[in-house]
């Protein structure tokens, strides 16, 4: 059975002055899904997210959150939404608890019990009564999430959630987001300019460039046919010859050779190389980096 | 709604602005009390008496002497004539214009702080009420709650009004409490004259009434409160329009100071009377001082300020509810 659509965006446009910043985006989010929003800086990720959460008024197009149009039923729509836009900026002169209390007062029927619950969920119980200005970035990030979860949202929007976190923090955040989607059934929209992050975290990805979606697909599909194999061979000239006879090759400056990756054929190439007397020093699968993916998808457009 | 106001109050108190303001007012009141005390002492030494009639007579003689000097401007001459007439009126009716005591100090303090000091204190709170949310970035969290934008702004405005009332209460309590230590706490019932009106021919005393000082003070407080609300609303609007607190404060400060300067030089520029900043000295009308521009009356100033207030409030709400937040 198809899962319920929680966030639906249709033909979203934003014109500032004469420039069309966002050129008609359409996509849907389903229950329990982590959706990635991938694009270089300046592609329109943040502008789009700000339109989704009601900070910026779209020039045209509609946004529905759990069936409510955010223009016509702002209050109902926002009740199902939790978000962090850019950094989790909270009041530094208030304690973590007072920050949560402050935002809980802006929601219907959210009391101290829920505050305690989300505090435990993000693991801040020990420091919750300290002033936010004494928190580390990771703790602020967690408080930001706690704040976003206060109102039991169905949709969670996180703009660059791992920005500024250390590797352990990034990993922790990733696991937490997966937990929210899988166990709690939330739809999570995550934006990032890092492919590796999106790849580990998301189910589906929209690639956005210059205000338009170039492609929406599942992570596996998007990456699988773009995987490459890096070969280090000796002697190199002979190796090149053997490989070129079987597939398309690309020579790199550092003396390695790139070919496509194919489950069946790649081992066969290796065998051929060895039989031809070429020593295979190294060969490994290489995932495409965002730059490469972009170059291919946009046909030469460089990352700004 | 009350929860939103509670939120704003929580933030206001956590920022400790009100405490800072209370300290500033306290220190200034102490300074003024000491200055006033010194002044009375020197007067007593010069004249050898503490009888107010002798002092007032001496003042009248001084004023007359200054009037006979040929070097003073017409403007100033008119002002002096008016105050001379007032002084004579007080003397004839045997009423001390500045009955010693804390209530009189309070009155003088209010009259002198209405156009700059109190507005300044109000500005400290009003000018970062909205812009600080922008500079902290918390506006993004505030506006993505299931609460309409106008409600958020209204809660902030109500908080401002409460804070303004509190500032004026603090000013009243501190000026009474501190000056009373030196001048004594009595004098609420002292008579004071009001209703002087300045006309083309000079001072009109036909409508002069005798009031108890406490009634007069009550009116003074009302006027100060009104001015503080208007100035607060204007700073509030700037706080909405200009995202930087410092820039907003700068603009407001420039306006207030220019008002103090303009008061002394706009008498021939008639249309300047529509500026809000030359209309702030409302308590002067109560005392019967000549207005900075001919034809300005209490009701004119009240109305002008009211128009500025309404416009500022309208602009604030329109911009805040419509604007894209980046």
Short mmCIF file of C-alpha atoms in Angstrom, two decimals, chain B residues 26-312:
data_model
loop_
_atom_site.label_atom_id
_atom_site.label_comp_id
_atom_site.label_asym_id
_atom_site.label_seq_id
_atom_site.Cartn_x
_atom_site.Cartn_y
_atom_site.Cartn_z
CA UNK B 26 18.14 55.90 40.47
CA UNK B 27 21.60 57.33 39.85
CA UNK B 28 20.24 60.32 37.94
CA UNK B 29 17.66 61.09 40.60
CA UNK B 30 20.41 61.09 43.19
CA UNK B 31 22.44 63.51 41.09
CA UNK B 32 19.49 65.82 40.59
CA UNK B 33 18.56 65.70 44.24
CA UNK B 34 22.05 66.75 45.20
CA UNK B 35 22.09 69.50 42.57
CA UNK B 36 18.75 70.82 43.79
CA UNK B 37 19.92 70.72 47.36
CA UNK B 38 23.05 72.69 46.47
CA UNK B 39 21.02 75.26 44.60
CA UNK B 40 18.75 75.90 47.55
CA UNK B 41 21.75 76.28 49.82
CA UNK B 42 23.49 78.86 47.65
CA UNK B 43 20.28 80.79 47.30
CA UNK B 44 19.89 80.85 51.03
CA UNK B 45 23.46 82.05 51.50
CA UNK B 46 23.10 84.79 48.89
CA UNK B 47 19.83 86.17 50.16
CA UNK B 48 20.32 85.35 53.79
CA UNK B 49 16.82 83.99 54.11
CA UNK B 50 14.84 80.88 53.33
CA UNK B 51 11.57 82.72 52.87
CA UNK B 52 10.25 81.90 49.39
CA UNK B 53 8.68 85.34 48.98
CA UNK B 54 12.05 87.06 49.24
CA UNK B 55 13.50 84.56 46.79
CA UNK B 56 10.66 85.04 44.34
CA UNK B 57 10.94 88.83 44.62
CA UNK B 58 14.64 88.57 43.90
CA UNK B 59 13.88 86.43 40.86
CA UNK B 60 11.41 89.01 39.60
CA UNK B 61 14.02 91.73 39.97
CA UNK B 62 16.52 89.57 38.10
CA UNK B 63 14.11 88.92 35.27
CA UNK B 64 13.21 92.61 34.96
CA UNK B 65 16.88 93.50 34.78
CA UNK B 66 17.46 90.98 32.04
CA UNK B 67 14.46 92.29 30.13
CA UNK B 68 15.85 95.80 30.09
CA UNK B 69 19.00 94.61 28.41
CA UNK B 70 18.95 95.45 24.72
CA UNK B 71 21.00 92.53 23.61
CA UNK B 72 18.46 89.74 24.06
CA UNK B 73 16.41 88.42 21.16
CA UNK B 74 12.70 89.02 20.76
CA UNK B 75 12.00 85.33 21.26
CA UNK B 76 13.77 85.18 24.54
CA UNK B 77 12.23 88.47 25.62
CA UNK B 78 8.78 87.07 25.14
CA UNK B 79 9.62 83.98 27.17
CA UNK B 80 11.00 86.14 29.97
CA UNK B 81 7.94 88.36 29.98
CA UNK B 82 5.69 85.39 30.31
CA UNK B 83 7.63 83.93 33.20
CA UNK B 84 7.76 87.37 34.82
CA UNK B 85 3.99 87.64 34.65
CA UNK B 86 3.69 84.18 36.12
CA UNK B 87 6.03 84.97 38.97
CA UNK B 88 4.09 88.11 39.75
CA UNK B 89 0.85 86.19 39.67
CA UNK B 90 2.20 83.66 42.15
CA UNK B 91 3.43 86.42 44.44
CA UNK B 92 0.17 88.34 44.32
CA UNK B 93 -1.81 85.24 45.23
CA UNK B 94 0.67 84.28 47.93
CA UNK B 95 1.42 80.84 46.48
CA UNK B 96 4.84 79.27 46.55
CA UNK B 97 5.58 78.05 42.97
CA UNK B 98 8.03 75.47 44.23
CA UNK B 99 6.91 74.31 47.61
CA UNK B 100 9.84 72.30 48.95
CA UNK B 101 9.36 68.56 49.27
CA UNK B 102 9.58 65.34 47.34
CA UNK B 103 6.36 65.89 45.33
CA UNK B 104 7.71 69.17 43.95
CA UNK B 105 10.99 67.50 43.10
CA UNK B 106 9.02 64.81 41.32
CA UNK B 107 7.14 67.43 39.32
CA UNK B 108 10.34 69.20 38.27
CA UNK B 109 11.99 65.89 37.46
CA UNK B 110 9.07 64.83 35.25
CA UNK B 111 8.91 68.17 33.49
CA UNK B 112 12.58 68.00 32.63
CA UNK B 113 12.70 64.37 31.59
CA UNK B 114 9.59 64.21 29.40
CA UNK B 115 11.24 65.10 26.13
CA UNK B 116 14.53 63.27 26.32
CA UNK B 117 15.28 61.18 29.37
CA UNK B 118 12.11 59.11 29.65
CA UNK B 119 11.89 58.62 25.86
CA UNK B 120 15.50 57.45 25.94
CA UNK B 121 14.76 54.83 28.57
CA UNK B 122 11.71 53.65 26.65
CA UNK B 123 13.80 53.44 23.52
CA UNK B 124 16.27 51.09 25.19
CA UNK B 125 13.47 48.54 25.48
CA UNK B 126 11.43 49.26 22.39
CA UNK B 127 14.18 49.43 19.80
CA UNK B 128 15.34 45.84 20.12
CA UNK B 129 12.03 44.15 20.80
CA UNK B 130 11.68 42.98 17.21
CA UNK B 131 15.10 43.60 15.71
CA UNK B 132 16.86 41.43 18.29
CA UNK B 133 14.80 38.47 17.11
CA UNK B 134 16.17 39.14 13.66
CA UNK B 135 19.77 39.50 14.76
CA UNK B 136 19.58 36.38 16.91
CA UNK B 137 17.80 34.50 14.13
CA UNK B 138 15.07 33.41 16.52
CA UNK B 139 12.48 35.14 14.38
CA UNK B 140 12.57 32.04 12.17
CA UNK B 141 11.42 29.88 15.06
CA UNK B 142 8.89 32.43 16.22
CA UNK B 143 7.20 32.74 12.84
CA UNK B 144 7.04 29.02 12.07
CA UNK B 145 4.74 28.28 15.03
CA UNK B 146 1.03 27.77 14.51
CA UNK B 147 0.39 31.36 15.57
CA UNK B 148 -0.57 34.17 13.23
CA UNK B 149 2.07 36.84 12.77
CA UNK B 150 -0.09 39.74 13.90
CA UNK B 151 -0.67 37.99 17.21
CA UNK B 152 3.05 37.67 17.78
CA UNK B 153 3.58 41.35 17.06
CA UNK B 154 0.61 42.36 19.21
CA UNK B 155 1.99 40.40 22.14
CA UNK B 156 5.24 42.26 21.74
CA UNK B 157 3.46 45.59 21.59
CA UNK B 158 1.41 44.90 24.69
CA UNK B 159 4.60 43.93 26.47
CA UNK B 160 6.10 47.23 25.40
CA UNK B 161 3.13 49.14 26.83
CA UNK B 162 3.47 47.27 30.11
CA UNK B 163 7.19 47.96 30.21
CA UNK B 164 6.63 51.66 29.50
CA UNK B 165 4.13 51.88 32.35
CA UNK B 166 6.61 50.13 34.59
CA UNK B 167 9.42 52.52 33.67
CA UNK B 168 7.26 55.50 34.52
CA UNK B 169 6.21 53.91 37.78
CA UNK B 170 9.87 53.28 38.58
CA UNK B 171 10.73 56.90 37.75
CA UNK B 172 7.93 58.10 40.03
CA UNK B 173 8.77 55.83 42.94
CA UNK B 174 12.52 56.45 42.79
CA UNK B 175 12.25 60.22 42.42
CA UNK B 176 9.85 60.39 45.35
CA UNK B 177 11.75 57.93 47.53
CA UNK B 178 15.23 59.31 46.98
CA UNK B 179 14.52 63.03 46.98
CA UNK B 180 12.30 62.64 50.03
CA UNK B 181 15.33 61.65 52.06
CA UNK B 182 16.63 65.18 51.57
CA UNK B 183 13.54 67.35 51.08
CA UNK B 184 11.01 65.43 53.18
CA UNK B 185 8.07 63.45 51.94
CA UNK B 186 5.38 66.07 52.53
CA UNK B 187 3.83 68.54 50.19
CA UNK B 188 1.19 66.57 48.29
CA UNK B 189 -1.46 69.14 49.06
CA UNK B 190 0.59 72.18 48.14
CA UNK B 191 -1.30 74.50 45.81
CA UNK B 192 -0.09 74.97 42.26
CA UNK B 193 -1.49 77.13 39.49
CA UNK B 194 -2.37 75.83 36.07
CA UNK B 195 -4.36 77.08 33.10
CA UNK B 196 -2.07 79.84 31.95
CA UNK B 197 -2.42 80.27 28.26
CA UNK B 198 -0.08 82.09 25.96
CA UNK B 199 -1.74 84.37 23.43
CA UNK B 200 -0.46 86.95 21.00
CA UNK B 201 -0.81 89.67 23.58
CA UNK B 202 1.09 87.79 26.25
CA UNK B 203 0.00 85.70 29.16
CA UNK B 204 -3.67 85.07 29.66
CA UNK B 205 -4.49 84.38 33.30
CA UNK B 206 -8.26 84.38 33.00
CA UNK B 207 -8.51 80.61 33.17
CA UNK B 208 -5.93 80.03 35.86
CA UNK B 209 -7.05 77.54 38.49
CA UNK B 210 -5.58 76.43 41.74
CA UNK B 211 -4.81 72.73 41.98
CA UNK B 212 -3.44 70.49 44.66
CA UNK B 213 -0.01 69.28 43.72
CA UNK B 214 -1.09 65.64 43.71
CA UNK B 215 -3.77 66.34 41.12
CA UNK B 216 -1.28 68.27 39.04
CA UNK B 217 1.19 65.39 39.33
CA UNK B 218 -1.41 62.91 38.24
CA UNK B 219 -1.93 64.91 35.07
CA UNK B 220 1.82 65.23 34.58
CA UNK B 221 2.18 61.47 34.87
CA UNK B 222 -0.58 60.94 32.33
CA UNK B 223 1.15 63.22 29.85
CA UNK B 224 4.55 61.61 30.42
CA UNK B 225 2.98 58.20 29.93
CA UNK B 226 1.37 59.31 26.69
CA UNK B 227 4.64 60.70 25.36
CA UNK B 228 6.47 57.54 26.39
CA UNK B 229 3.93 55.34 24.59
CA UNK B 230 4.19 57.42 21.41
CA UNK B 231 7.99 57.38 21.44
CA UNK B 232 7.95 53.68 22.30
CA UNK B 233 5.65 52.95 19.37
CA UNK B 234 7.88 54.89 16.99
CA UNK B 235 10.97 52.99 18.17
CA UNK B 236 8.95 49.80 17.88
CA UNK B 237 8.20 50.61 14.26
CA UNK B 238 11.87 51.26 13.56
CA UNK B 239 12.67 47.98 15.24
CA UNK B 240 10.36 46.26 12.77
CA UNK B 241 11.66 48.16 9.75
CA UNK B 242 15.37 48.15 10.52
CA UNK B 243 16.79 44.76 11.38
CA UNK B 244 19.79 46.21 13.18
CA UNK B 245 19.10 47.35 16.72
CA UNK B 246 21.96 49.83 16.70
CA UNK B 247 20.75 51.51 13.51
CA UNK B 248 17.20 51.75 14.85
CA UNK B 249 18.41 53.27 18.09
CA UNK B 250 20.59 55.70 16.17
CA UNK B 251 17.69 56.96 14.07
CA UNK B 252 15.45 57.40 17.10
CA UNK B 253 18.17 59.10 19.10
CA UNK B 254 18.85 61.51 16.26
CA UNK B 255 15.14 62.34 16.07
CA UNK B 256 14.85 62.97 19.80
CA UNK B 257 17.94 65.14 19.99
CA UNK B 258 16.98 67.07 16.90
CA UNK B 259 13.68 67.75 18.65
CA UNK B 260 15.47 69.29 21.60
CA UNK B 261 17.55 71.44 19.25
CA UNK B 262 14.67 72.38 16.95
CA UNK B 263 12.64 73.57 19.93
CA UNK B 264 15.06 76.46 20.25
CA UNK B 265 15.17 77.52 16.64
CA UNK B 266 12.01 76.70 14.72
CA UNK B 267 9.80 79.53 15.89
CA UNK B 268 9.72 81.01 12.40
CA UNK B 269 9.36 77.70 10.56
CA UNK B 270 5.67 77.12 11.14
CA UNK B 271 5.20 73.70 9.54
CA UNK B 272 7.82 72.20 11.83
CA UNK B 273 5.11 71.93 14.43
CA UNK B 274 3.93 68.73 12.75
CA UNK B 275 7.14 66.92 13.70
CA UNK B 276 6.54 64.62 16.63
CA UNK B 277 9.75 65.61 18.36
CA UNK B 278 8.87 69.27 18.89
CA UNK B 279 5.58 68.21 20.47
CA UNK B 280 7.00 66.15 23.30
CA UNK B 281 7.12 68.82 26.03
CA UNK B 282 3.48 68.40 26.96
CA UNK B 283 4.00 69.33 30.61
CA UNK B 284 5.07 72.82 29.53
CA UNK B 285 1.49 73.54 28.54
CA UNK B 286 0.42 72.76 32.10
CA UNK B 287 2.90 75.25 33.47
CA UNK B 288 2.09 77.87 30.86
CA UNK B 289 5.49 78.16 29.19
CA UNK B 290 5.53 79.62 25.72
CA UNK B 291 5.43 76.84 23.06
CA UNK B 292 8.33 76.57 20.60
CA UNK B 293 6.09 77.57 17.71
CA UNK B 294 3.25 80.01 17.92
CA UNK B 295 -0.19 78.48 17.82
CA UNK B 296 0.76 75.18 19.39
CA UNK B 297 -1.61 74.11 22.13
CA UNK B 298 -1.96 71.06 24.33
CA UNK B 299 -4.71 69.59 22.18
CA UNK B 300 -2.77 70.29 19.01
CA UNK B 301 0.27 68.44 20.38
CA UNK B 302 -1.82 65.56 21.66
CA UNK B 303 -3.50 65.19 18.30
CA UNK B 304 -0.23 65.38 16.37
CA UNK B 305 1.33 62.72 18.58
CA UNK B 306 -1.77 60.57 18.21
CA UNK B 307 -1.49 60.67 14.43
CA UNK B 308 2.18 59.70 14.58
CA UNK B 309 1.31 56.89 16.97
CA UNK B 310 -1.43 55.48 14.75
CA UNK B 311 0.73 55.68 11.64
CA UNK B 312 3.66 53.96 13.34
#
